[in-house]
Amino acid sequence: MKPNVQSRIFFYILFAFSAYLAYLLIGPYMGTVVLAAVTVTVFQPVYELFVRLAGRWRGMPVALTIVTIFVVVLVPVAGMVSLAVQQALEFSADVSKLMASIVEYPSLADLLAHINPLLAGLPFAQGFQLTPQGVYQTVESAARAVATFLAEAAISLSSASVDLVIGLVIYVSLLAALFPNYPRLIDMLRKMSPLSDEMDERYIHRVTVITKSMVRGMFVLAVTQGLVMGLFFWLGGVKYASFWTLLSIFMAMLPLGCGVVAVPVGIVHMLLGNLWQGLFILAGYAVAVSGIQYYLTPRLVSREAKLNSALVLLSVFGGLKLFGFMGLVYGPIIMIFLVTTIEIYLDYYRIAKSGMAMEEVVPPLVARPEMAILPSDEMETSQAELSAARPSSEEAIEIGTPAVRSRNLWSAMRRLPQIASWRPPGPWVRQQRS
């Protein structure tokens, strides 16, 4: 028994209302839910490996996978962030002390005496002069802002320990529930979708591929490049190497790359007189880090997941603006979802505007025997066969997409002049006249 229109409308209203209430309920932890879904998508092969190894122990694969995630990802990241924050606070304090003492150095005044005439020669900087006091105030305010931000972040993190524990419990619970039910969840999404199975498969495949590629290509590649760059910082005698390493990892996640950190650090070392250390850092970035990028990127990032660099930059910064740190993942996923939707529209719902575009999509009409003009002795038999093979009107409505219906209409219109100029063969004409 099919539901009538009123029951359908009532069900849709009830469904929308329940979905809205569910969003209000889990809204504060939506980031945790999405993070758990991304983690399950990426670590599903690891879970399947533990399933094959565990045999009859059903609960063991989930526990082993969660332990692997904590050991490989969460614990090292937490330790690295803690060390980097500590060194960043020390760095900002040392910068303030250095600038307080460097104002009295004659070298700074001599340096500014050479820079000010150069600035006076620029058309847009005439009348602008640098002073030691101005340089000191600018650098000190920037260092104070960095120190204040890091201190507030540390205080908020410590004060939000209860929320952090609750989020961690929810995250682990979601992992334990999603890992064994991942195939059924994907199958449920297919059944709930009103789109065709081909469109559903395309959406699921593209989102899954982009998620795995972003985690492997963005995080794994960025961590590898940042750690290698940090090794060169440490060997080059750079202070606060952990802080610069974490900053290099973060910049490597962006299209800008960790060269934004490595090149200025190397140049500053060269200007300070540490020529070989600066050259060593620049050579390490140019050879080792760039070589890692060109070697690992094709092996970690699928071709289907690649986006234009401008779209990646927009999606990453837009994601950071809207969602915070997790915007590094959310932004590219939203962008690839939009790109996939546009591709599906072009493939399934686009109405061609020219005959040339339509001929590229479908074969010509003469290659379709059911639409060709037949001789008179085959006309009756062919019409009977076509009538028997022709689907009903309801079936034709279901199987005919908008693009297919527009294609058939366009093909029929293109054949009208040929049909109008067609004349029957000679024997048939004589038979009619007699």
Tab-separated table of C-alpha atoms in Angstrom:
chain	number	residue	atom	x	y	z
A	1	MET	CA	0.000	0.000	0.000
A	2	LYS	CA	1.511	3.266	-1.141
A	3	PRO	CA	1.191	6.304	1.153
A	4	ASN	CA	-0.960	9.137	-0.111
A	5	VAL	CA	0.174	12.706	-0.562
A	6	GLN	CA	-0.931	13.881	2.886
A	7	SER	CA	0.910	11.090	4.692
A	8	ARG	CA	4.052	11.828	2.667
A	9	ILE	CA	3.930	15.517	3.551
A	10	PHE	CA	3.346	14.733	7.225
A	11	PHE	CA	6.230	12.255	7.253
A	12	TYR	CA	8.612	14.743	5.622
A	13	ILE	CA	7.655	17.429	8.146
A	14	LEU	CA	8.147	14.965	11.005
A	15	PHE	CA	11.491	13.868	9.579
A	16	ALA	CA	12.720	17.464	9.191
A	17	PHE	CA	11.610	18.305	12.736
A	18	SER	CA	13.358	15.267	14.232
A	19	ALA	CA	16.522	16.023	12.220
A	20	TYR	CA	16.496	19.597	13.523
A	21	LEU	CA	16.132	18.397	17.122
A	22	ALA	CA	18.946	15.886	16.589
A	23	TYR	CA	21.162	18.673	15.243
A	24	LEU	CA	20.459	20.784	18.334
A	25	LEU	CA	21.271	17.762	20.483
A	26	ILE	CA	24.605	16.832	18.899
A	27	GLY	CA	25.496	20.278	17.555
A	28	PRO	CA	28.041	21.073	20.311
A	29	TYR	CA	29.894	17.864	19.452
A	30	MET	CA	29.527	17.989	15.677
A	31	GLY	CA	33.271	18.496	15.254
A	32	THR	CA	33.936	15.349	17.287
A	33	VAL	CA	31.446	13.397	15.169
A	34	VAL	CA	33.019	14.528	11.901
A	35	LEU	CA	36.519	13.842	13.236
A	36	ALA	CA	35.464	10.312	14.222
A	37	ALA	CA	33.924	9.724	10.778
A	38	VAL	CA	37.104	10.916	9.058
A	39	THR	CA	39.229	8.729	11.344
A	40	VAL	CA	37.114	5.649	10.608
A	41	THR	CA	37.307	6.296	6.860
A	42	VAL	CA	41.089	6.589	6.941
A	43	PHE	CA	41.812	3.713	9.352
A	44	GLN	CA	39.264	1.257	7.930
A	45	PRO	CA	42.019	-0.796	6.189
A	46	VAL	CA	43.842	-1.084	9.534
A	47	TYR	CA	40.658	-2.337	11.192
A	48	GLU	CA	40.092	-4.888	8.424
A	49	LEU	CA	43.667	-6.120	8.882
A	50	PHE	CA	43.080	-6.652	12.605
A	51	VAL	CA	39.796	-8.441	11.805
A	52	ARG	CA	41.654	-10.947	9.645
A	53	LEU	CA	44.320	-11.433	12.316
A	54	ALA	CA	41.969	-11.658	15.317
A	55	GLY	CA	39.753	-14.418	13.963
A	56	ARG	CA	36.953	-15.169	16.429
A	57	TRP	CA	37.823	-12.362	18.834
A	58	ARG	CA	35.184	-9.857	17.680
A	59	GLY	CA	35.962	-7.045	20.107
A	60	MET	CA	39.722	-7.255	19.713
A	61	PRO	CA	40.033	-5.515	16.273
A	62	VAL	CA	38.245	-2.374	17.490
A	63	ALA	CA	40.421	-2.122	20.604
A	64	LEU	CA	43.638	-2.692	18.659
A	65	THR	CA	42.661	-0.084	16.051
A	66	ILE	CA	41.864	2.554	18.689
A	67	VAL	CA	45.158	1.870	20.478
A	68	THR	CA	46.986	2.202	17.145
A	69	ILE	CA	45.320	5.563	16.494
A	70	PHE	CA	46.348	6.893	19.904
A	71	VAL	CA	49.914	5.604	19.691
A	72	VAL	CA	50.580	6.660	16.103
A	73	VAL	CA	48.672	9.953	15.919
A	74	LEU	CA	47.260	11.500	19.076
A	75	VAL	CA	50.088	11.020	21.592
A	76	PRO	CA	52.897	12.315	19.296
A	77	VAL	CA	50.780	15.275	18.189
A	78	ALA	CA	49.944	16.227	21.787
A	79	GLY	CA	53.596	16.000	22.840
A	80	MET	CA	54.782	18.029	19.865
A	81	VAL	CA	52.194	20.752	20.421
A	82	SER	CA	53.021	20.996	24.131
A	83	LEU	CA	56.753	21.334	23.448
A	84	ALA	CA	56.182	23.864	20.663
A	85	VAL	CA	53.920	26.033	22.838
A	86	GLN	CA	56.535	26.049	25.598
A	87	GLN	CA	59.291	27.074	23.189
A	88	ALA	CA	57.048	29.717	21.603
A	89	LEU	CA	56.538	31.358	24.989
A	90	GLU	CA	60.290	31.322	25.599
A	91	PHE	CA	60.876	32.723	22.106
A	92	SER	CA	58.514	35.663	22.622
A	93	ALA	CA	60.104	36.470	25.994
A	94	ASP	CA	63.618	36.338	24.532
A	95	VAL	CA	62.586	38.582	21.627
A	96	SER	CA	61.298	41.199	24.066
A	97	LYS	CA	64.567	41.114	26.031
A	98	LEU	CA	66.633	41.268	22.851
A	99	MET	CA	64.767	44.258	21.458
A	100	ALA	CA	65.028	46.042	24.799
A	101	SER	CA	68.811	45.756	24.652
A	102	ILE	CA	69.352	46.167	20.912
A	103	VAL	CA	67.922	49.687	20.836
A	104	GLU	CA	71.101	50.947	22.469
A	105	TYR	CA	73.352	49.177	19.951
A	106	PRO	CA	74.994	51.549	17.433
A	107	SER	CA	74.724	48.839	14.760
A	108	LEU	CA	70.949	49.204	14.621
A	109	ALA	CA	71.206	52.973	14.192
A	110	ASP	CA	73.834	52.512	11.474
A	111	LEU	CA	71.635	49.965	9.712
A	112	LEU	CA	68.639	52.283	9.795
A	113	ALA	CA	70.834	55.143	8.526
A	114	HIS	CA	71.473	53.096	5.376
A	115	ILE	CA	67.829	52.015	5.002
A	116	ASN	CA	66.180	55.443	5.412
A	117	PRO	CA	67.781	57.008	2.261
A	118	LEU	CA	66.566	54.017	0.258
A	119	LEU	CA	63.045	54.497	1.585
A	120	ALA	CA	63.185	58.206	0.738
A	121	GLY	CA	63.822	57.308	-2.900
A	122	LEU	CA	60.587	55.326	-3.156
A	123	PRO	CA	57.597	57.341	-4.444
A	124	PHE	CA	55.137	55.825	-1.966
A	125	ALA	CA	57.442	56.001	1.108
A	126	GLN	CA	58.649	59.590	0.976
A	127	GLY	CA	58.774	61.143	4.417
A	128	PHE	CA	58.736	57.737	6.127
A	129	GLN	CA	61.706	57.199	8.453
A	130	LEU	CA	62.609	54.229	10.638
A	131	THR	CA	63.845	54.824	14.180
A	132	PRO	CA	65.248	52.371	16.745
A	133	GLN	CA	62.410	53.180	19.112
A	134	GLY	CA	59.801	52.487	16.411
A	135	VAL	CA	61.402	49.169	15.498
A	136	TYR	CA	61.529	48.227	19.165
A	137	GLN	CA	57.868	49.057	19.757
A	138	THR	CA	56.723	47.151	16.669
A	139	VAL	CA	58.654	43.985	17.439
A	140	GLU	CA	57.786	44.109	21.128
A	141	SER	CA	54.073	44.495	20.427
A	142	ALA	CA	54.159	41.567	18.001
A	143	ALA	CA	56.021	39.383	20.507
A	144	ARG	CA	53.627	40.403	23.272
A	145	ALA	CA	50.641	39.526	21.061
A	146	VAL	CA	52.082	36.075	20.330
A	147	ALA	CA	52.805	35.452	24.006
A	148	THR	CA	49.325	36.593	25.020
A	149	PHE	CA	47.673	34.371	22.429
A	150	LEU	CA	49.649	31.293	23.485
A	151	ALA	CA	49.064	31.964	27.170
A	152	GLU	CA	45.325	32.373	26.654
A	153	ALA	CA	45.252	29.193	24.564
A	154	ALA	CA	47.062	27.271	27.304
A	155	ILE	CA	44.734	28.658	29.991
A	156	SER	CA	41.604	27.862	27.966
A	157	LEU	CA	42.900	24.361	27.276
A	158	SER	CA	43.530	23.721	30.958
A	159	SER	CA	40.196	25.234	32.027
A	160	ALA	CA	38.324	23.179	29.431
A	161	SER	CA	39.725	19.905	30.721
A	162	VAL	CA	36.223	18.622	31.548
A	163	ASP	CA	34.963	19.328	28.021
A	164	LEU	CA	38.132	17.771	26.647
A	165	VAL	CA	37.547	14.568	28.613
A	166	ILE	CA	33.896	14.436	27.507
A	167	GLY	CA	34.899	14.969	23.879
A	168	LEU	CA	37.533	12.253	24.160
A	169	VAL	CA	35.004	9.784	25.604
A	170	ILE	CA	32.529	10.579	22.812
A	171	TYR	CA	35.274	10.245	20.212
A	172	VAL	CA	36.352	6.801	21.449
A	173	SER	CA	32.719	5.650	21.693
A	174	LEU	CA	32.042	6.752	18.122
A	175	LEU	CA	35.133	4.915	16.906
A	176	ALA	CA	34.009	1.735	18.657
A	177	ALA	CA	30.546	2.027	17.092
A	178	LEU	CA	31.540	3.081	13.570
A	179	PHE	CA	34.392	0.685	12.815
A	180	PRO	CA	32.323	-2.556	12.778
A	181	ASN	CA	29.253	-0.856	11.248
A	182	TYR	CA	31.024	1.127	8.519
A	183	PRO	CA	29.807	-1.022	5.546
A	184	ARG	CA	26.218	-1.002	6.829
A	185	LEU	CA	26.365	2.764	7.299
A	186	ILE	CA	27.464	3.260	3.687
A	187	ASP	CA	24.719	0.900	2.492
A	188	MET	CA	22.127	2.810	4.544
A	189	LEU	CA	23.225	6.084	2.943
A	190	ARG	CA	22.742	4.521	-0.497
A	191	LYS	CA	19.235	3.345	0.382
A	192	MET	CA	18.227	6.701	1.861
A	193	SER	CA	19.416	8.673	-1.148
A	194	PRO	CA	16.783	9.374	-3.838
A	195	LEU	CA	19.507	9.533	-6.492
A	196	SER	CA	20.457	6.658	-8.740
A	197	ASP	CA	22.947	4.052	-7.551
A	198	GLU	CA	25.536	5.365	-10.001
A	199	MET	CA	25.305	8.893	-8.604
A	200	ASP	CA	25.407	7.627	-5.016
A	201	GLU	CA	28.465	5.534	-5.765
A	202	ARG	CA	30.159	8.502	-7.389
A	203	TYR	CA	29.517	10.754	-4.411
A	204	ILE	CA	30.643	8.148	-1.877
A	205	HIS	CA	33.713	7.232	-3.896
A	206	ARG	CA	34.855	10.821	-4.413
A	207	VAL	CA	34.297	11.871	-0.792
A	208	THR	CA	36.070	8.740	0.480
A	209	VAL	CA	38.985	9.228	-1.894
A	210	ILE	CA	39.383	12.916	-1.061
A	211	THR	CA	39.221	12.201	2.678
A	212	LYS	CA	41.909	9.538	2.529
A	213	SER	CA	44.060	11.590	0.177
A	214	MET	CA	43.777	14.701	2.324
A	215	VAL	CA	44.792	12.843	5.466
A	216	ARG	CA	47.582	10.886	3.809
A	217	GLY	CA	48.746	13.573	1.427
A	218	MET	CA	48.200	16.581	3.635
A	219	PHE	CA	49.004	15.348	7.133
A	220	VAL	CA	51.423	12.491	6.475
A	221	LEU	CA	53.298	14.435	3.807
A	222	ALA	CA	53.253	17.636	5.865
A	223	VAL	CA	54.479	15.866	8.998
A	224	THR	CA	57.263	14.171	7.041
A	225	GLN	CA	58.386	17.426	5.440
A	226	GLY	CA	58.150	19.334	8.725
A	227	LEU	CA	60.158	16.747	10.656
A	228	VAL	CA	62.875	16.662	7.994
A	229	MET	CA	62.972	20.451	7.989
A	230	GLY	CA	63.161	20.398	11.791
A	231	LEU	CA	66.152	18.071	11.564
A	232	PHE	CA	67.927	20.624	9.367
A	233	PHE	CA	66.972	23.378	11.826
A	234	TRP	CA	68.500	21.397	14.681
A	235	LEU	CA	71.663	20.524	12.740
A	236	GLY	CA	71.959	24.158	11.629
A	237	GLY	CA	71.952	25.385	15.218
A	238	VAL	CA	68.584	27.169	15.044
A	239	LYS	CA	67.153	27.984	18.445
A	240	TYR	CA	63.625	26.855	19.324
A	241	ALA	CA	63.809	24.107	16.716
A	242	SER	CA	60.608	22.442	17.977
A	243	PHE	CA	58.609	25.623	17.480
A	244	TRP	CA	59.926	26.144	13.962
A	245	THR	CA	59.321	22.453	13.196
A	246	LEU	CA	55.669	22.661	14.226
A	247	LEU	CA	55.282	25.870	12.239
A	248	SER	CA	56.845	24.137	9.215
A	249	ILE	CA	54.394	21.229	9.565
A	250	PHE	CA	51.456	23.631	9.661
A	251	MET	CA	52.668	25.594	6.634
A	252	ALA	CA	53.339	22.350	4.731
A	253	MET	CA	49.615	21.553	5.016
A	254	LEU	CA	48.910	24.661	2.959
A	255	PRO	CA	49.783	25.132	-0.718
A	256	LEU	CA	52.403	27.676	0.388
A	257	GLY	CA	54.660	24.954	1.790
A	258	CYS	CA	57.208	24.962	4.600
A	259	GLY	CA	59.524	27.101	2.467
A	260	VAL	CA	57.690	30.089	3.952
A	261	VAL	CA	59.479	29.207	7.208
A	262	ALA	CA	62.735	27.661	5.954
A	263	VAL	CA	63.771	30.386	3.499
A	264	PRO	CA	63.473	33.347	5.933
A	265	VAL	CA	65.254	31.377	8.683
A	266	GLY	CA	68.122	30.551	6.320
A	267	ILE	CA	68.396	34.130	5.063
A	268	VAL	CA	68.400	35.529	8.611
A	269	HIS	CA	71.229	33.161	9.555
A	270	MET	CA	73.235	34.337	6.551
A	271	LEU	CA	72.639	38.000	7.437
A	272	LEU	CA	73.756	37.352	11.008
A	273	GLY	CA	77.065	35.988	9.751
A	274	ASN	CA	76.247	32.276	9.989
A	275	LEU	CA	76.816	31.732	6.279
A	276	TRP	CA	77.280	27.972	6.260
A	277	GLN	CA	74.349	27.345	8.614
A	278	GLY	CA	72.061	29.450	6.430
A	279	LEU	CA	73.207	27.722	3.250
A	280	PHE	CA	72.767	24.343	4.962
A	281	ILE	CA	69.156	25.145	5.865
A	282	LEU	CA	68.351	26.462	2.377
A	283	ALA	CA	69.993	23.445	0.722
A	284	GLY	CA	68.068	21.087	3.009
A	285	TYR	CA	64.795	22.684	1.976
A	286	ALA	CA	65.655	22.799	-1.735
A	287	VAL	CA	66.949	19.218	-1.953
A	288	ALA	CA	65.535	17.052	0.829
A	289	VAL	CA	62.124	18.605	1.508
A	290	SER	CA	61.310	19.286	-2.155
A	291	GLY	CA	62.484	15.785	-3.074
A	292	ILE	CA	60.160	14.286	-0.462
A	293	GLN	CA	57.254	16.261	-1.877
A	294	TYR	CA	57.857	15.182	-5.484
A	295	TYR	CA	58.452	11.557	-4.460
A	296	LEU	CA	55.601	11.011	-1.984
A	297	THR	CA	52.830	13.153	-3.480
A	298	PRO	CA	52.021	10.827	-6.445
A	299	ARG	CA	52.096	7.815	-4.092
A	300	LEU	CA	49.910	9.272	-1.353
A	301	VAL	CA	47.471	11.535	-3.207
A	302	SER	CA	45.083	9.994	-5.724
A	303	ARG	CA	44.593	11.728	-9.052
A	304	GLU	CA	40.846	11.845	-8.404
A	305	ALA	CA	41.458	13.897	-5.259
A	306	LYS	CA	43.562	16.594	-6.876
A	307	LEU	CA	42.085	20.064	-7.064
A	308	ASN	CA	43.266	23.265	-8.599
A	309	SER	CA	45.746	24.971	-6.285
A	310	ALA	CA	43.569	28.097	-6.120
A	311	LEU	CA	40.547	26.014	-5.048
A	312	VAL	CA	42.667	24.217	-2.456
A	313	LEU	CA	43.909	27.534	-1.066
A	314	LEU	CA	40.382	28.949	-0.881
A	315	SER	CA	38.977	25.798	0.703
A	316	VAL	CA	41.753	25.577	3.302
A	317	PHE	CA	41.620	29.215	4.430
A	318	GLY	CA	37.824	29.259	4.264
A	319	GLY	CA	37.710	26.078	6.338
A	320	LEU	CA	40.103	27.550	8.896
A	321	LYS	CA	37.936	30.665	9.099
A	322	LEU	CA	34.690	28.742	9.621
A	323	PHE	CA	35.699	25.578	11.484
A	324	GLY	CA	39.060	26.324	13.082
A	325	PHE	CA	41.911	23.832	12.830
A	326	MET	CA	39.662	21.039	11.516
A	327	GLY	CA	38.860	23.299	8.574
A	328	LEU	CA	42.031	21.877	7.018
A	329	VAL	CA	39.954	18.722	6.432
A	330	TYR	CA	36.430	20.122	6.186
A	331	GLY	CA	37.256	22.779	3.590
A	332	PRO	CA	38.710	20.479	0.896
A	333	ILE	CA	35.939	17.905	1.480
A	334	ILE	CA	33.257	20.564	0.953
A	335	MET	CA	35.063	21.807	-2.154
A	336	ILE	CA	35.383	18.320	-3.669
A	337	PHE	CA	31.692	17.722	-2.875
A	338	LEU	CA	30.820	20.871	-4.830
A	339	VAL	CA	33.067	19.862	-7.738
A	340	THR	CA	31.508	16.373	-7.810
A	341	THR	CA	28.010	17.889	-7.843
A	342	ILE	CA	28.937	20.079	-10.810
A	343	GLU	CA	30.386	17.069	-12.656
A	344	ILE	CA	27.218	15.035	-12.047
A	345	TYR	CA	25.106	17.928	-13.297
A	346	LEU	CA	27.166	18.146	-16.479
A	347	ASP	CA	26.964	14.383	-17.043
A	348	TYR	CA	23.314	13.722	-16.181
A	349	TYR	CA	21.270	16.918	-16.151
A	350	ARG	CA	22.863	19.238	-18.680
A	351	ILE	CA	20.751	20.080	-21.727
A	352	ALA	CA	22.997	20.467	-24.737
A	353	LYS	CA	22.728	23.781	-26.547
A	354	SER	CA	24.243	22.777	-29.869
A	355	GLY	CA	24.154	19.825	-32.210
A	356	MET	CA	27.927	19.411	-31.995
A	357	ALA	CA	27.802	19.069	-28.211
A	358	MET	CA	24.974	16.536	-28.485
A	359	GLU	CA	26.792	14.447	-31.092
A	360	GLU	CA	29.723	14.196	-28.683
A	361	VAL	CA	27.455	12.786	-25.972
A	362	VAL	CA	25.401	10.311	-28.018
A	363	PRO	CA	26.026	8.430	-31.294
A	364	PRO	CA	24.321	9.751	-34.439
A	365	LEU	CA	20.732	8.811	-35.171
A	366	VAL	CA	21.591	6.712	-38.216
A	367	ALA	CA	23.484	4.330	-35.944
A	368	ARG	CA	20.251	3.598	-34.048
A	369	PRO	CA	18.273	0.995	-36.027
A	370	GLU	CA	15.003	1.648	-34.236
A	371	MET	CA	14.947	5.237	-35.588
A	372	ALA	CA	16.218	4.575	-39.126
A	373	ILE	CA	13.969	4.817	-42.232
A	374	LEU	CA	13.313	1.308	-43.509
A	375	PRO	CA	12.206	0.025	-46.928
A	376	SER	CA	8.530	-0.671	-47.505
A	377	ASP	CA	8.768	-4.463	-47.295
A	378	GLU	CA	10.388	-4.266	-43.834
A	379	MET	CA	8.241	-1.440	-42.470
A	380	GLU	CA	5.380	-3.508	-41.054
A	381	THR	CA	7.642	-6.122	-39.415
A	382	SER	CA	9.909	-3.510	-37.878
A	383	GLN	CA	6.967	-1.532	-36.537
A	384	ALA	CA	5.581	-4.632	-34.863
A	385	GLU	CA	8.925	-5.471	-33.292
A	386	LEU	CA	9.378	-1.935	-32.041
A	387	SER	CA	5.871	-1.865	-30.570
A	388	ALA	CA	6.524	-5.106	-28.714
A	389	ALA	CA	9.913	-3.950	-27.430
A	390	ARG	CA	8.806	-0.404	-26.561
A	391	PRO	CA	8.502	0.120	-22.754
A	392	SER	CA	5.373	1.434	-21.158
A	393	SER	CA	4.936	5.127	-20.439
A	394	GLU	CA	5.670	4.719	-16.719
A	395	GLU	CA	8.870	2.753	-17.437
A	396	ALA	CA	9.965	5.320	-19.999
A	397	ILE	CA	9.484	8.121	-17.489
A	398	GLU	CA	11.568	6.306	-14.891
A	399	ILE	CA	14.447	5.311	-17.153
A	400	GLY	CA	14.607	8.527	-19.131
A	401	THR	CA	16.778	11.179	-17.549
A	402	PRO	CA	16.359	14.826	-18.586
A	403	ALA	CA	19.487	14.623	-20.713
A	404	VAL	CA	18.206	11.497	-22.542
A	405	ARG	CA	14.774	13.001	-23.213
A	406	SER	CA	16.267	16.227	-24.551
A	407	ARG	CA	18.667	14.200	-26.691
A	408	ASN	CA	15.837	12.197	-28.298
A	409	LEU	CA	13.846	15.362	-28.987
A	410	TRP	CA	16.854	17.068	-30.550
A	411	SER	CA	17.630	14.028	-32.709
A	412	ALA	CA	14.037	13.838	-33.953
A	413	MET	CA	14.026	17.541	-34.835
A	414	ARG	CA	17.270	17.158	-36.783
A	415	ARG	CA	15.714	14.334	-38.842
A	416	LEU	CA	12.573	16.274	-39.838
A	417	PRO	CA	13.983	17.704	-43.130
A	418	GLN	CA	15.202	14.277	-44.219
A	419	ILE	CA	11.858	12.665	-43.382
A	420	ALA	CA	9.972	15.363	-45.300
A	421	SER	CA	12.094	14.867	-48.431
A	422	TRP	CA	11.848	11.072	-48.377
A	423	ARG	CA	9.942	9.370	-51.227
A	424	PRO	CA	8.751	5.751	-51.292
A	425	PRO	CA	10.369	3.283	-53.750
A	426	GLY	CA	9.002	2.690	-57.239
A	427	PRO	CA	7.046	-0.572	-56.849
A	428	TRP	CA	5.172	0.749	-53.858
A	429	VAL	CA	4.167	3.895	-55.783
A	430	ARG	CA	2.874	1.929	-58.764
A	431	GLN	CA	0.877	-0.300	-56.470
A	432	GLN	CA	-0.851	2.705	-54.918
A	433	ARG	CA	-1.663	4.280	-58.298
A	434	SER	CA	-3.181	1.107	-59.616
